[in-house]
Coordinates of C-alpha atoms (C1' of nucleotides) in Angstrom, one line a residue:
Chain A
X1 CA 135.5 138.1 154.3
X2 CA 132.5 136.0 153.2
X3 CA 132.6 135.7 156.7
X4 CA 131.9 139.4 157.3
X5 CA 129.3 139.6 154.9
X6 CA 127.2 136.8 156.2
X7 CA 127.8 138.3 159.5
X8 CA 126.2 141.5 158.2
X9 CA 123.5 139.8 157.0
X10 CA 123.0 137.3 159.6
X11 CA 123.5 139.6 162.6
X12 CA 121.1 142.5 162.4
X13 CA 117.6 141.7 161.6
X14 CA 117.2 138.5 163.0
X15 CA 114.3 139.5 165.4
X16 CA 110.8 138.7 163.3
X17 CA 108.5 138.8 160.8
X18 CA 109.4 136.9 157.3
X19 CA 110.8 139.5 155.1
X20 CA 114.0 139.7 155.9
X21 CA 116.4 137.6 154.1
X22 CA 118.5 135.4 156.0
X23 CA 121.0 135.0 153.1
X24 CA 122.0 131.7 152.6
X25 CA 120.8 129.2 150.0
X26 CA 118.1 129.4 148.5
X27 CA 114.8 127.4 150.1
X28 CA 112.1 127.2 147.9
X29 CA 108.5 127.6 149.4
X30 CA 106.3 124.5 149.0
X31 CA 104.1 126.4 146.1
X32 CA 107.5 126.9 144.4
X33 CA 108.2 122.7 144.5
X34 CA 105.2 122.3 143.9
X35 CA 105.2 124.3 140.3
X36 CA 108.9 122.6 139.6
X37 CA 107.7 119.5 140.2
X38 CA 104.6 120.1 138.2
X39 CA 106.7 121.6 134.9
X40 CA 109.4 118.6 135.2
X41 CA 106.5 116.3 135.4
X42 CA 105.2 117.7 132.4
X43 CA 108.2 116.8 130.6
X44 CA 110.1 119.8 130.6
X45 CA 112.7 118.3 132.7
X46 CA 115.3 120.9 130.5
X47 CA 114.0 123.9 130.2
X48 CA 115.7 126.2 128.0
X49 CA 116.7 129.4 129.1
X50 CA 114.2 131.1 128.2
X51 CA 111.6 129.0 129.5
X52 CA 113.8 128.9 132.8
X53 CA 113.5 132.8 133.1
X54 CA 109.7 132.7 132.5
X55 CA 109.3 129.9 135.2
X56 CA 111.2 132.1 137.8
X57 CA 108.9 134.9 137.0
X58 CA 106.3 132.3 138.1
X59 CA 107.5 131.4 141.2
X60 CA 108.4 134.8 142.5
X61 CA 104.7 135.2 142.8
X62 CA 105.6 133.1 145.9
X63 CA 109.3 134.1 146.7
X64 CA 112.0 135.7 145.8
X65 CA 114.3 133.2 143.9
X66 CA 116.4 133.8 140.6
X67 CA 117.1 131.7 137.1
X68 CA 120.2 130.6 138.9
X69 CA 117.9 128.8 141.4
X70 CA 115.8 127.5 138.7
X71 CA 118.5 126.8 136.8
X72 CA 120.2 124.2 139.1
X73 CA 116.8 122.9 140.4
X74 CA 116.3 121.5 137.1
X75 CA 120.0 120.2 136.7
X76 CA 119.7 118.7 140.3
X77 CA 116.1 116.9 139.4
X78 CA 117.1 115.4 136.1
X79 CA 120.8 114.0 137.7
X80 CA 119.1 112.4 140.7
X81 CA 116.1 111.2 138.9
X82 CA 118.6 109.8 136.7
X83 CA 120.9 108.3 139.6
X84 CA 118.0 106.9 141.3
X85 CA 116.8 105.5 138.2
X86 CA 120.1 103.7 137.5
X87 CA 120.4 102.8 141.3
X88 CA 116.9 100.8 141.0
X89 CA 117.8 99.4 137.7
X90 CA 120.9 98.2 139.4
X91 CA 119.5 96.6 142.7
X92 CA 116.6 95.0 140.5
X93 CA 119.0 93.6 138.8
X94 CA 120.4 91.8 141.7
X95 CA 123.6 91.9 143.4
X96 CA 125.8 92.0 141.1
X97 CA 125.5 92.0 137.4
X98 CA 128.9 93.1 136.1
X99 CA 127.8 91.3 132.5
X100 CA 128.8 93.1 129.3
X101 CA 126.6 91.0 127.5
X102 CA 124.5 92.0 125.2
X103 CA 122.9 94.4 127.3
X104 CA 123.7 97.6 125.6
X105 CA 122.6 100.8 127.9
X106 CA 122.1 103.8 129.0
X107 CA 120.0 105.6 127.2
X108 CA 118.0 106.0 130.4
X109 CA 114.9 106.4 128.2
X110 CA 111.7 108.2 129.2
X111 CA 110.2 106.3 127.0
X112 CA 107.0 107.7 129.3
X113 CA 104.6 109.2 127.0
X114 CA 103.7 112.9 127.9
X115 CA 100.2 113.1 129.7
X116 CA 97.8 114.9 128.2
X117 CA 99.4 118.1 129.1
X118 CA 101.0 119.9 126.1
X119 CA 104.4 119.1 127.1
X120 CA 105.3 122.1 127.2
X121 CA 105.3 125.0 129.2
X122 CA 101.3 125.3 130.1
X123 CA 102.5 127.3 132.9
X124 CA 104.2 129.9 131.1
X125 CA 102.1 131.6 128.4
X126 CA 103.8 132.1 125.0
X127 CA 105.7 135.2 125.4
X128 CA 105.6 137.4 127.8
X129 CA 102.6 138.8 127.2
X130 CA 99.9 140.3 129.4
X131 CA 99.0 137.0 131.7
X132 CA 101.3 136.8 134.4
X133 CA 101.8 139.8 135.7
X134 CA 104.8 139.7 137.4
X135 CA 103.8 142.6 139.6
X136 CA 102.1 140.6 142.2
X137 CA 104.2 140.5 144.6
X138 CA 103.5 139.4 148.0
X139 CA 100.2 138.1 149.2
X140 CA 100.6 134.5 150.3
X141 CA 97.5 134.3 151.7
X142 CA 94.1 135.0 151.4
X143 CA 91.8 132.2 149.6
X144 CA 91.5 129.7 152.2
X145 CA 90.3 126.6 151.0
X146 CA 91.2 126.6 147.4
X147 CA 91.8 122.7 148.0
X148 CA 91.2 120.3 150.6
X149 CA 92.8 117.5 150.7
X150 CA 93.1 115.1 153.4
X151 CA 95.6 111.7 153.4
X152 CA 98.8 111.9 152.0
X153 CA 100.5 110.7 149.1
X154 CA 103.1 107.6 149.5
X155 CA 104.3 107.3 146.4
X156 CA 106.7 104.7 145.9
X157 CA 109.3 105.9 143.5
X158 CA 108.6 104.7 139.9
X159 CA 110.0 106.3 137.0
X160 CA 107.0 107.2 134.9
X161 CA 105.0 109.4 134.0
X162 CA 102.4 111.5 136.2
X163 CA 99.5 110.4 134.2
X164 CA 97.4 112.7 134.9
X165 CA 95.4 111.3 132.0
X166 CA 94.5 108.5 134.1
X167 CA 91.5 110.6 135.3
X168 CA 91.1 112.9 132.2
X169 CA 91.9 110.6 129.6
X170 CA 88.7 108.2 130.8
X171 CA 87.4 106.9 128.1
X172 CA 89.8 105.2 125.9
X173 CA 92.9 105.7 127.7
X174 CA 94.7 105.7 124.7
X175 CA 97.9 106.9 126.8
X176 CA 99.3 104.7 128.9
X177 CA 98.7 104.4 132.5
X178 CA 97.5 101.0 133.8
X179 CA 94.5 100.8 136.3
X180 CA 96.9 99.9 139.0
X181 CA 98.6 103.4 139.0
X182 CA 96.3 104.4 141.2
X183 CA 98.4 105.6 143.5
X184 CA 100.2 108.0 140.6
X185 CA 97.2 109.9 140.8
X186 CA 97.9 111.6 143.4
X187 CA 101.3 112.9 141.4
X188 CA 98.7 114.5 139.4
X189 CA 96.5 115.7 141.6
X190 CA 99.7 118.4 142.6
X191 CA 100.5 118.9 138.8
X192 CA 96.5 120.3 138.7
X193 CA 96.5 122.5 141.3
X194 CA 99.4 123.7 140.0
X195 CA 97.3 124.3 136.6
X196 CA 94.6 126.2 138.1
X197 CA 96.9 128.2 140.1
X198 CA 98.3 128.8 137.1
X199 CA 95.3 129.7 135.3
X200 CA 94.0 132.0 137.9
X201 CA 97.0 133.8 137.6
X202 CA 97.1 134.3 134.1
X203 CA 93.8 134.6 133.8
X204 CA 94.1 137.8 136.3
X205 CA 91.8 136.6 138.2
X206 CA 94.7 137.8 140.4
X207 CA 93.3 135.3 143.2
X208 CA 95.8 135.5 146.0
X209 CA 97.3 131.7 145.7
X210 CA 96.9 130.6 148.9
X211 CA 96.9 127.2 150.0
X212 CA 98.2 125.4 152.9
X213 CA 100.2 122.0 152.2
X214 CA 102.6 120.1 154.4
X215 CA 105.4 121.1 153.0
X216 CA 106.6 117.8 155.3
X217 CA 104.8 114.8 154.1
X218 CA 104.3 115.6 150.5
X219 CA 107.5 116.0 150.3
X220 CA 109.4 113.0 151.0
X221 CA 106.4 111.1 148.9
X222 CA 107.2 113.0 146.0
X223 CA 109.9 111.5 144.3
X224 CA 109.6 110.8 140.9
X225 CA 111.2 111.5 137.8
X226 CA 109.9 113.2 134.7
X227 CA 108.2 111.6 132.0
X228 CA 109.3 113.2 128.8
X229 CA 110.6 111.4 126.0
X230 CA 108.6 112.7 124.1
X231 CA 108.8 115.6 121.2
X232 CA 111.6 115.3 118.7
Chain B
X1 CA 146.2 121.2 117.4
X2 CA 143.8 118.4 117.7
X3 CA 147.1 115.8 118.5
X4 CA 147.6 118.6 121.6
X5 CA 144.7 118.4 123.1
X6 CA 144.5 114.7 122.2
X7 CA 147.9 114.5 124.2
X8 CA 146.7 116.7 126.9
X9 CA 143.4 114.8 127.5
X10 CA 145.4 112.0 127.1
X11 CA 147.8 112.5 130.5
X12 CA 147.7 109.9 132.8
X13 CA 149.1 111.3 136.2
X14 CA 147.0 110.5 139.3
X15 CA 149.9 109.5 141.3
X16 CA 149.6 109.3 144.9
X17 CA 149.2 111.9 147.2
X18 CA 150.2 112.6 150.4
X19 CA 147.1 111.1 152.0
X20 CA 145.1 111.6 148.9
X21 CA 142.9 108.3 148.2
X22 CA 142.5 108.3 144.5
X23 CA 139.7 110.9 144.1
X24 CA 137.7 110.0 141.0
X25 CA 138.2 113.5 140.1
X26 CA 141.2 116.0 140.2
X27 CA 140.1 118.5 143.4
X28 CA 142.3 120.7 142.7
X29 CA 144.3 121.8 146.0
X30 CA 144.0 125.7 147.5
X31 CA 147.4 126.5 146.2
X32 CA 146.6 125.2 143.0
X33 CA 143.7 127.0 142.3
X34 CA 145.5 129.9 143.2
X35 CA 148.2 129.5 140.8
X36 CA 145.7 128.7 138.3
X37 CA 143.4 131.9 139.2
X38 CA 146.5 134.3 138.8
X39 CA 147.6 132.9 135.7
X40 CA 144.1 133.1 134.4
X41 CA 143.9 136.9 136.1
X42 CA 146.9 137.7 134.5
X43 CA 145.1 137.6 130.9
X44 CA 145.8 134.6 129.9
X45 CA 142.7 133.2 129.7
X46 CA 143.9 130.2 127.4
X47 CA 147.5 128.7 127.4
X48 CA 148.7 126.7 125.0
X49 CA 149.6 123.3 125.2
X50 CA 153.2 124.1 126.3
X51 CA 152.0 126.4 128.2
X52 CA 149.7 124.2 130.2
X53 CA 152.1 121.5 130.4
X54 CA 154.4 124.1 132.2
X55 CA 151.6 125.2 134.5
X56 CA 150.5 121.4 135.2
X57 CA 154.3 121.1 136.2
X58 CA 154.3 123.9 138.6
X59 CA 151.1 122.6 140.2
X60 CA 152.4 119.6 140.8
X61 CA 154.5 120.8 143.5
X62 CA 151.1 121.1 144.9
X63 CA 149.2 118.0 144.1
X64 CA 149.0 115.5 141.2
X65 CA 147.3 116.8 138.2
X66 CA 147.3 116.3 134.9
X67 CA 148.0 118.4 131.9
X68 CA 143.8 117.8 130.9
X69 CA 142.9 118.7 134.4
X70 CA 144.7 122.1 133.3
X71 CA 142.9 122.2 130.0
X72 CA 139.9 121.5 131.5
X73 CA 140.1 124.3 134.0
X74 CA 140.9 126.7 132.0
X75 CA 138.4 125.6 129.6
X76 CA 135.5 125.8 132.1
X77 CA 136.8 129.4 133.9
X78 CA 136.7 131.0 130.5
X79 CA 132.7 129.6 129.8
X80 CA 131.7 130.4 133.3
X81 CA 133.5 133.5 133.8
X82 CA 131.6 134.5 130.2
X83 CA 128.2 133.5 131.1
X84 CA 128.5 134.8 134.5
X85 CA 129.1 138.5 132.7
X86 CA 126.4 137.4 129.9
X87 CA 124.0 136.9 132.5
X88 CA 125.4 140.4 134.8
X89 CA 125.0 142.5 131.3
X90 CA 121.1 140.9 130.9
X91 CA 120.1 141.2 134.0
X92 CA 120.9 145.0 133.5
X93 CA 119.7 145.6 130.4
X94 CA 117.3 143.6 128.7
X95 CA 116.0 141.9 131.7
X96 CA 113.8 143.1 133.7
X97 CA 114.4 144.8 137.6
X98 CA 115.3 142.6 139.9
X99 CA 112.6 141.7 141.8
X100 CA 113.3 143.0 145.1
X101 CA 110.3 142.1 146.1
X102 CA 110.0 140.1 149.6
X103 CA 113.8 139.8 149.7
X104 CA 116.2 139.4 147.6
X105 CA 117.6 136.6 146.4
X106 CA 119.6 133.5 145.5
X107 CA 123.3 132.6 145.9
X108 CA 125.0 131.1 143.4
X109 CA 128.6 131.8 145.1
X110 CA 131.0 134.4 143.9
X111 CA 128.9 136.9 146.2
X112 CA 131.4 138.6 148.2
X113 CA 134.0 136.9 148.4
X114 CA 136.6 137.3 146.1
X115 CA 139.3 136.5 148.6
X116 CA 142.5 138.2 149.8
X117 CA 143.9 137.8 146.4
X118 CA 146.3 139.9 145.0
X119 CA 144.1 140.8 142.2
X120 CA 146.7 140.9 140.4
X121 CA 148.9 138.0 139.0
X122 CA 151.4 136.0 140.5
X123 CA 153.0 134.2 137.4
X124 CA 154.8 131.4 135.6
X125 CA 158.4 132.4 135.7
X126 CA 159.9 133.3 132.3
X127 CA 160.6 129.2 131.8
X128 CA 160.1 126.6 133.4
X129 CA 162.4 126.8 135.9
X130 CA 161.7 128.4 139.7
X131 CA 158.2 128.1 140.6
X132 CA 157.3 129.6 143.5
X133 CA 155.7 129.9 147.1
X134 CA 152.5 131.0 148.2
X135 CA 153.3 132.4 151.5
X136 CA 149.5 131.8 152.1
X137 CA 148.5 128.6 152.4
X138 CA 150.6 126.8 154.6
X139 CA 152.3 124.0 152.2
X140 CA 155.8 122.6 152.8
X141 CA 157.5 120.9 150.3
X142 CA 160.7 122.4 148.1
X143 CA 159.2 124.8 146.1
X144 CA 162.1 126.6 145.0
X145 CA 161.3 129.7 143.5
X146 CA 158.7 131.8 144.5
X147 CA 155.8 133.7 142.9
X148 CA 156.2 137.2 140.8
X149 CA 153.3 139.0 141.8
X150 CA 153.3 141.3 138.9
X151 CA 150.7 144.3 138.3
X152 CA 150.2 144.4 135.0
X153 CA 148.2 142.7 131.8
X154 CA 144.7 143.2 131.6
X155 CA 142.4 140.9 133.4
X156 CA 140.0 139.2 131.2
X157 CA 136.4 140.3 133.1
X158 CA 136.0 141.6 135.9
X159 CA 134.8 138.7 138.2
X160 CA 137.2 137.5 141.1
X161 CA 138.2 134.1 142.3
X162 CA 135.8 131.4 142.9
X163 CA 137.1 128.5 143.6
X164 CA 139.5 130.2 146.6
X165 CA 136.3 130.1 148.6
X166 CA 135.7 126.5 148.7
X167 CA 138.4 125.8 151.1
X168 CA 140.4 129.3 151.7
X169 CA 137.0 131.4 151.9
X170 CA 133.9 130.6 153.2
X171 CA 131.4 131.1 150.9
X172 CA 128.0 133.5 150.4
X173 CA 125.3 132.8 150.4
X174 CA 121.9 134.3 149.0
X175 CA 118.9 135.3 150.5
X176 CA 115.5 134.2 150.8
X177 CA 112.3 133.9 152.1
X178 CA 110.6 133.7 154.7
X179 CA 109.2 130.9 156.5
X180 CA 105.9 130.2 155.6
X181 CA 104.0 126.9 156.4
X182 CA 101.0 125.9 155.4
X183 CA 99.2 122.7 155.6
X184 CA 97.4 121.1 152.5
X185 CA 95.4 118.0 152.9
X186 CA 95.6 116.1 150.2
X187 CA 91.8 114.0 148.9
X188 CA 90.2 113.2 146.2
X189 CA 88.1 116.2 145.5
X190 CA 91.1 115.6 142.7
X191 CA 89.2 114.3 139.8
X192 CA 86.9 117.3 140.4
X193 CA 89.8 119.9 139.8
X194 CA 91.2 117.9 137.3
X195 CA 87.8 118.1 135.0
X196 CA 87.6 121.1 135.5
X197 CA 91.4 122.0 134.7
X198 CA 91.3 119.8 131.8
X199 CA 88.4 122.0 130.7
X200 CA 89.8 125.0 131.3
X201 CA 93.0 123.7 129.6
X202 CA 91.6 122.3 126.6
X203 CA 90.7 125.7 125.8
X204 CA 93.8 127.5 126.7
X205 CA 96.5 125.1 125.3
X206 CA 95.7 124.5 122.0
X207 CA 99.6 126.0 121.8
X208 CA 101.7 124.9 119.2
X209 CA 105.1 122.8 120.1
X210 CA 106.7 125.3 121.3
X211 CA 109.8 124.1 123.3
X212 CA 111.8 122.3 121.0
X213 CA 114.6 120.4 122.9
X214 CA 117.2 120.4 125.1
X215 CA 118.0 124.1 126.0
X216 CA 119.9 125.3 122.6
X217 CA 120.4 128.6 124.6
X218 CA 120.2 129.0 128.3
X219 CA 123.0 131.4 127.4
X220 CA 123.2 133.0 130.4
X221 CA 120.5 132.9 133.3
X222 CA 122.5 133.4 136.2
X223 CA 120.8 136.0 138.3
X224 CA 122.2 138.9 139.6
X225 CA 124.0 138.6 142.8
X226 CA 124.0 142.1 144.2
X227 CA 127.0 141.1 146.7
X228 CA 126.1 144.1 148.4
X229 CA 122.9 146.3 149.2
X230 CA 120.8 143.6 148.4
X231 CA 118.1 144.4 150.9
X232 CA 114.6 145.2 149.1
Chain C
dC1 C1' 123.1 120.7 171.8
dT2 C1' 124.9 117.0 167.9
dT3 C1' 123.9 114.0 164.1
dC4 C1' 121.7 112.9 159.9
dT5 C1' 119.6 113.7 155.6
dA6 C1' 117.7 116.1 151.7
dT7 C1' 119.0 119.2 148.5
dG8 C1' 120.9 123.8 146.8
dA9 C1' 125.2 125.2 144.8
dA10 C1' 129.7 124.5 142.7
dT11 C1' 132.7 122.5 139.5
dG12 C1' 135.5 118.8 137.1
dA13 C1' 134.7 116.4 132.9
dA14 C1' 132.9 115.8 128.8
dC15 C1' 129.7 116.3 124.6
dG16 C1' 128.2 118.5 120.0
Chain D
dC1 C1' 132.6 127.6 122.7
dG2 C1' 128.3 126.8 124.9
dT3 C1' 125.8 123.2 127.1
dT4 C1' 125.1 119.1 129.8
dC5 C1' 126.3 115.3 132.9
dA6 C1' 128.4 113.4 137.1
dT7 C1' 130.3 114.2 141.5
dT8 C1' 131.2 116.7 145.3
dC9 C1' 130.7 120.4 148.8
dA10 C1' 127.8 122.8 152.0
dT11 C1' 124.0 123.6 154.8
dA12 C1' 118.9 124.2 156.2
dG13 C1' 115.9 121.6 158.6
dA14 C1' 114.5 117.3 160.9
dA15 C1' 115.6 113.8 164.1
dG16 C1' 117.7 112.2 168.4

DNA sequence: CTTCTATGAATGAACG
DNA sequence: CGTTCATTCATAGAAG
């Protein structure tokens, strides 16, 4: 029977364009990682339901997705964050450490501080007021070259936070980041975008996010956990 | 009470299996989760221990189990099968439209499939004696008794079988969107976007903490899964 | 086409 | 009970 459904769906309207829903899971658009990303990195790696239903609003400004999807994205990020985390730990620790000495654990800590981002939802504005009009539906295109960026990222994999303060936070640095993080950077460079998207959104400035990424490079460069730690 | 559950979380039993390599979890066989799913259709939602032990028994005939695999089930159908409607009853009231707009939308299972199920119950015989057969699945093995299908009782929500799908059904998926590739070069015009976010930001956020923790209420953000008509 | 892999979705097992 | 973590299943998309 789910058989017969997916045939329905899958059988008829296979021919062109985009709109047409090929149901299956759900594959979020580069924009949409590219918001995720930016909101875990913030620190909100557990956004509360509320928070979750205001972020999907968000990224159905560039497809159609529901909490559910938001919902499990998060879960998904934080457990493999987490895994890799623990698998590094492990393998750094050598082959096999099976000690149950002193070494108490766990407590996976983000010990990260939060950038200099609000830790919270800058994305999503207080309540849902005015900003993001969630009526904008469908124009992925238009502005042209919003950003250019050439090279890729290679991020290694490190734990830690975006630091997007590396750059902002110039003078003092009193967050952390050390010089060397260089290549962190470019973690941040996505979590801005992100922020001006946002801000042109809320701001009704209505500009037609469009952007071009590889959705292939970036992607496999981009793995990094969350930061947080922080509030209490 | 507490010594039940204490005994029931306490069960051993991971015996062998025909061909079964010590999963680290219980998987719980087709058979078994139809048992389970008719005894949970047929209104009762939440067995007591003896009860549970008797159910655990009759599964057996399927599969080791233990009595906290039982619990545990049951424990986790009734929170899902709750949130699922929480989320179903939001989504139509509060909420706000579904957003039909460039297709519909995620999967989250439990779409259409809902399985050849009887709908109806197929129960626990008086005592524990005869179990029965599910004429369905093909299973061997001296089951002597067979299952009551019995129309009656009142069924708890109105949600169908999930876990049948995972081996007996196929499952659903959702929809989507649309391919759409773009191509973003990635530089260091960076620092520029990010003064000028920060700026933008330092004036915008000046938000209080908002997000306090760990989501204290997600309550229920499943989407809605139109199983059918889900087309704009 | 088949195989592999990243990741969306599901769910068993807890935790508070 | 509601929520969260860990593991597993399933599959879209890339690689061969």
């Amino acid at each position: 029977m789910g058989d017969e459904l997916r045939d329905l769906l899958h059988s008829p309207n296979q021919g062109h364009e985009k709109a047409e829903p090929a149901r299956s899971r759900w594959t979020p658009k580069p924009e949409q990682i590219l918001i995720l990303e930016s909101i875990f990195n913030s620190g909100m790696v557990n956004p509360p339901k509320d928070e979750t239903v205001r972020i999907r609003k968000l990224l159905e400004k560039f497809g159609s997705v529901g909490d559910a999807n938001v919902f499990y994205w998060f879960q998904n990020r934080r457990s493999r964050s987490r895994r890799r985390q623990r698998q590094i730990q492990a393998s750094l620790n050598g082959g096999e450490p099976p000690q149950t000495s002193g070494g108490a654990v766990h407590s996976y800590g983000y010990s990260g501080v939060s950038s200099f981002m609000p830790s919270h939802s800058l994305f999503l504005p207080p309540s849902g007021s005015s900003s993001s009009s969630c009526g904008s539906v469908g124009h992925h295109d238009g502005v042209d070259g919003m950003f250019s960026f050439s090279g890729h990222m290679s991020i290694p994999e490190r734990e830690q936070a975006p630091h997007v303060n590396s750059i902002l936070c110039s003078s003092d640095g009193s967050i952390l980041c050390s010089p060397s993080d260089s290549v962190l950077q470019y973690q941040s460079v996505a979590a801005v975008i992100m922020l001006l998207i946002y801000l042109c959104i809320s701001f009704k400035l209505q500009t037609p996010p469009a952007w071009k990424m590889a959705s292939k490079d970036w992607k496999s460069s981009w793995e990094q956990g969350p930061i947080l730690g922080n509030f209490q």
